[in-house]
Amino acid sequence: MTKTVEFRPTIKAVKMNKGGKQEVVLSIDNGSLGGKFESLSQLIGEAVNVVIQPSVISYRIPYDRETGEPQLKYVLDQNGMVTEVKEEQLALDEFGPNTSYKNFLIEMGDVDNYIKSTNSLTLPPHIELNPREILFMLDDGNSYEEIAEELEVKETAVISELEKARLHFAPFASAWLSGKE
């Protein structure tokens, strides 16, 4: 059985030492290692697989330069469903030269909660694996390797598909969070 220890560190340093060995220094000051110190200590000297992901997701929304209005809106309806609404002229021609983009950030955990909680999760064609299924398997303590084996795909495919889904659903999750407040 694979031992998995998940925590949320901050990367403090990355060094290249003599002999070609690299060193990554992590700092955990947010309590995410609480209760996991012994499990982590048991892995000292072991070869481990590490996936480093940012804890926030950045996404962009197109805006009309003249009006300052978003050309894509994410609207939460009374049933708790978020839909993407495009401006009418965009139905014919996508974003043109009159478009600027604004960047937004959202916590990865908030996007994951949206994916796991929403009543309707419509996957776009470029996402082939169900992110909800992957997230629930991770919650059950499965490693990416175990999930890949279960889904009969490569581990990198599981990680890549989940990241694509998180990026796609980030603006939906933001609208969902705003409606919950």
mmCIF file of C-alpha atoms in Angstrom, residues 48-166:
data_model
loop_
_atom_site.group_PDB
_atom_site.id
_atom_site.type_symbol
_atom_site.label_atom_id
_atom_site.label_comp_id
_atom_site.label_asym_id
_atom_site.label_seq_id
_atom_site.Cartn_x
_atom_site.Cartn_y
_atom_site.Cartn_z
ATOM 1 C CA VAL A 48 9.060 9.409 -3.228
ATOM 2 C CA ASN A 49 6.954 10.892 -5.973
ATOM 3 C CA VAL A 50 6.238 14.599 -5.453
ATOM 4 C CA VAL A 51 3.667 16.661 -7.317
ATOM 5 C CA ILE A 52 4.038 20.393 -6.740
ATOM 6 C CA GLN A 53 0.991 22.446 -7.616
ATOM 7 C CA PRO A 54 0.247 26.062 -6.855
ATOM 8 C CA SER A 55 -2.493 26.469 -4.253
ATOM 9 C CA VAL A 56 -4.154 29.197 -6.338
ATOM 10 C CA ILE A 57 -5.432 29.042 -9.888
ATOM 11 C CA SER A 58 -5.146 32.006 -12.225
ATOM 12 C CA TYR A 59 -7.726 32.528 -14.963
ATOM 13 C CA ARG A 60 -8.532 35.300 -17.431
ATOM 14 C CA ILE A 61 -11.821 36.908 -18.426
ATOM 15 C CA PRO A 62 -12.153 38.904 -21.685
ATOM 16 C CA TYR A 63 -13.446 42.460 -21.335
ATOM 17 C CA ASP A 64 -14.604 44.987 -23.925
ATOM 18 C CA ARG A 65 -12.066 47.830 -23.947
ATOM 19 C CA GLU A 66 -14.676 50.482 -24.791
ATOM 20 C CA THR A 67 -17.359 49.595 -22.258
ATOM 21 C CA GLY A 68 -15.239 47.869 -19.615
ATOM 22 C CA GLU A 69 -17.859 45.109 -19.463
ATOM 23 C CA PRO A 70 -16.929 41.433 -19.397
ATOM 24 C CA GLN A 71 -17.502 39.628 -22.680
ATOM 25 C CA LEU A 72 -17.974 36.387 -20.768
ATOM 26 C CA LYS A 73 -20.022 36.250 -17.595
ATOM 27 C CA TYR A 74 -20.508 33.411 -15.162
ATOM 28 C CA VAL A 75 -23.976 33.558 -13.654
ATOM 29 C CA LEU A 76 -25.303 31.612 -10.672
ATOM 30 C CA ASP A 77 -29.000 30.831 -11.049
ATOM 31 C CA GLN A 78 -31.574 30.173 -8.315
ATOM 32 C CA ASN A 79 -30.918 26.405 -8.576
ATOM 33 C CA GLY A 80 -27.243 26.870 -7.700
ATOM 34 C CA MET A 81 -26.049 26.185 -11.244
ATOM 35 C CA VAL A 82 -23.417 28.379 -12.888
ATOM 36 C CA THR A 83 -23.684 29.059 -16.600
ATOM 37 C CA GLU A 84 -21.308 30.813 -18.954
ATOM 38 C CA VAL A 85 -22.965 33.697 -20.815
ATOM 39 C CA LYS A 86 -21.337 35.263 -23.891
ATOM 40 C CA GLU A 87 -22.217 38.686 -25.237
ATOM 41 C CA GLU A 88 -24.456 38.353 -28.316
ATOM 42 C CA GLN A 89 -21.970 39.656 -30.869
ATOM 43 C CA LEU A 90 -19.472 37.070 -29.654
ATOM 44 C CA ALA A 91 -21.668 34.262 -30.911
ATOM 45 C CA LEU A 92 -20.563 35.123 -34.438
ATOM 46 C CA ASP A 93 -16.996 36.272 -34.016
ATOM 47 C CA GLU A 94 -14.905 35.393 -30.980
ATOM 48 C CA PHE A 95 -12.951 37.990 -29.066
ATOM 49 C CA GLY A 96 -11.544 40.631 -31.373
ATOM 50 C CA PRO A 97 -9.040 43.478 -31.230
ATOM 51 C CA ASN A 98 -11.347 45.431 -28.897
ATOM 52 C CA THR A 99 -10.748 42.845 -26.183
ATOM 53 C CA SER A 100 -8.559 43.135 -23.118
ATOM 54 C CA TYR A 101 -8.148 40.509 -20.412
ATOM 55 C CA LYS A 102 -8.300 40.740 -16.646
ATOM 56 C CA ASN A 103 -6.621 38.135 -14.494
ATOM 57 C CA PHE A 104 -8.268 36.618 -11.450
ATOM 58 C CA LEU A 105 -7.083 34.232 -8.730
ATOM 59 C CA ILE A 106 -9.009 31.590 -6.830
ATOM 60 C CA GLU A 107 -7.906 29.014 -4.258
ATOM 61 C CA MET A 108 -7.489 25.524 -5.711
ATOM 62 C CA GLY A 109 -9.498 24.121 -2.791
ATOM 63 C CA ASP A 110 -12.450 26.346 -3.720
ATOM 64 C CA VAL A 111 -12.377 25.074 -7.307
ATOM 65 C CA ASP A 112 -12.155 21.487 -6.051
ATOM 66 C CA ASN A 113 -15.145 22.084 -3.743
ATOM 67 C CA TYR A 114 -17.134 23.459 -6.660
ATOM 68 C CA ILE A 115 -16.282 20.469 -8.852
ATOM 69 C CA LYS A 116 -17.289 18.064 -6.087
ATOM 70 C CA SER A 117 -20.446 19.963 -5.043
ATOM 71 C CA THR A 118 -22.100 21.299 -8.172
ATOM 72 C CA ASN A 119 -25.325 19.659 -9.329
ATOM 73 C CA SER A 120 -24.286 19.728 -12.964
ATOM 74 C CA LEU A 121 -20.753 19.302 -14.204
ATOM 75 C CA THR A 122 -20.619 19.516 -17.980
ATOM 76 C CA LEU A 123 -17.154 18.606 -19.197
ATOM 77 C CA PRO A 124 -15.829 20.372 -22.289
ATOM 78 C CA PRO A 125 -14.471 18.148 -25.093
ATOM 79 C CA HIS A 126 -10.820 18.813 -24.167
ATOM 80 C CA ILE A 127 -11.240 17.184 -20.719
ATOM 81 C CA GLU A 128 -11.365 13.404 -21.018
ATOM 82 C CA LEU A 129 -11.294 12.232 -17.383
ATOM 83 C CA ASN A 130 -13.962 13.063 -14.821
ATOM 84 C CA PRO A 131 -12.343 15.497 -12.338
ATOM 85 C CA ARG A 132 -15.058 14.845 -9.739
ATOM 86 C CA GLU A 133 -14.179 11.143 -9.702
ATOM 87 C CA ILE A 134 -10.458 11.934 -9.382
ATOM 88 C CA LEU A 135 -11.040 14.379 -6.511
ATOM 89 C CA PHE A 136 -13.190 11.910 -4.584
ATOM 90 C CA MET A 137 -10.532 9.226 -5.068
ATOM 91 C CA LEU A 138 -7.881 11.634 -3.750
ATOM 92 C CA ASP A 139 -10.133 12.405 -0.764
ATOM 93 C CA ASP A 140 -10.328 8.665 -0.102
ATOM 94 C CA GLY A 141 -6.532 8.615 0.258
ATOM 95 C CA ASN A 142 -5.646 7.230 -3.167
ATOM 96 C CA SER A 143 -2.431 8.419 -4.761
ATOM 97 C CA TYR A 144 -2.265 9.693 -8.351
ATOM 98 C CA GLU A 145 -0.535 6.418 -9.219
ATOM 99 C CA GLU A 146 -3.381 4.348 -7.751
ATOM 100 C CA ILE A 147 -5.990 6.487 -9.504
ATOM 101 C CA ALA A 148 -4.173 6.069 -12.819
ATOM 102 C CA GLU A 149 -4.100 2.331 -12.350
ATOM 103 C CA GLU A 150 -7.827 2.279 -11.540
ATOM 104 C CA LEU A 151 -8.682 4.455 -14.572
ATOM 105 C CA GLU A 152 -6.213 2.565 -16.797
ATOM 106 C CA VAL A 153 -4.300 5.673 -17.844
ATOM 107 C CA LYS A 154 -0.874 7.102 -17.097
ATOM 108 C CA GLU A 155 -0.304 9.004 -13.868
ATOM 109 C CA THR A 156 0.664 12.115 -15.824
ATOM 110 C CA ALA A 157 -2.699 11.976 -17.629
ATOM 111 C CA VAL A 158 -4.568 12.028 -14.301
ATOM 112 C CA ILE A 159 -2.586 15.055 -13.091
ATOM 113 C CA SER A 160 -2.855 16.873 -16.431
ATOM 114 C CA GLU A 161 -6.592 16.259 -16.817
ATOM 115 C CA LEU A 162 -7.297 17.429 -13.270
ATOM 116 C CA GLU A 163 -5.290 20.621 -13.871
ATOM 117 C CA LYS A 164 -7.159 21.304 -17.136
ATOM 118 C CA ALA A 165 -10.465 20.821 -15.328
ATOM 119 C CA ARG A 166 -9.455 23.117 -12.482
#
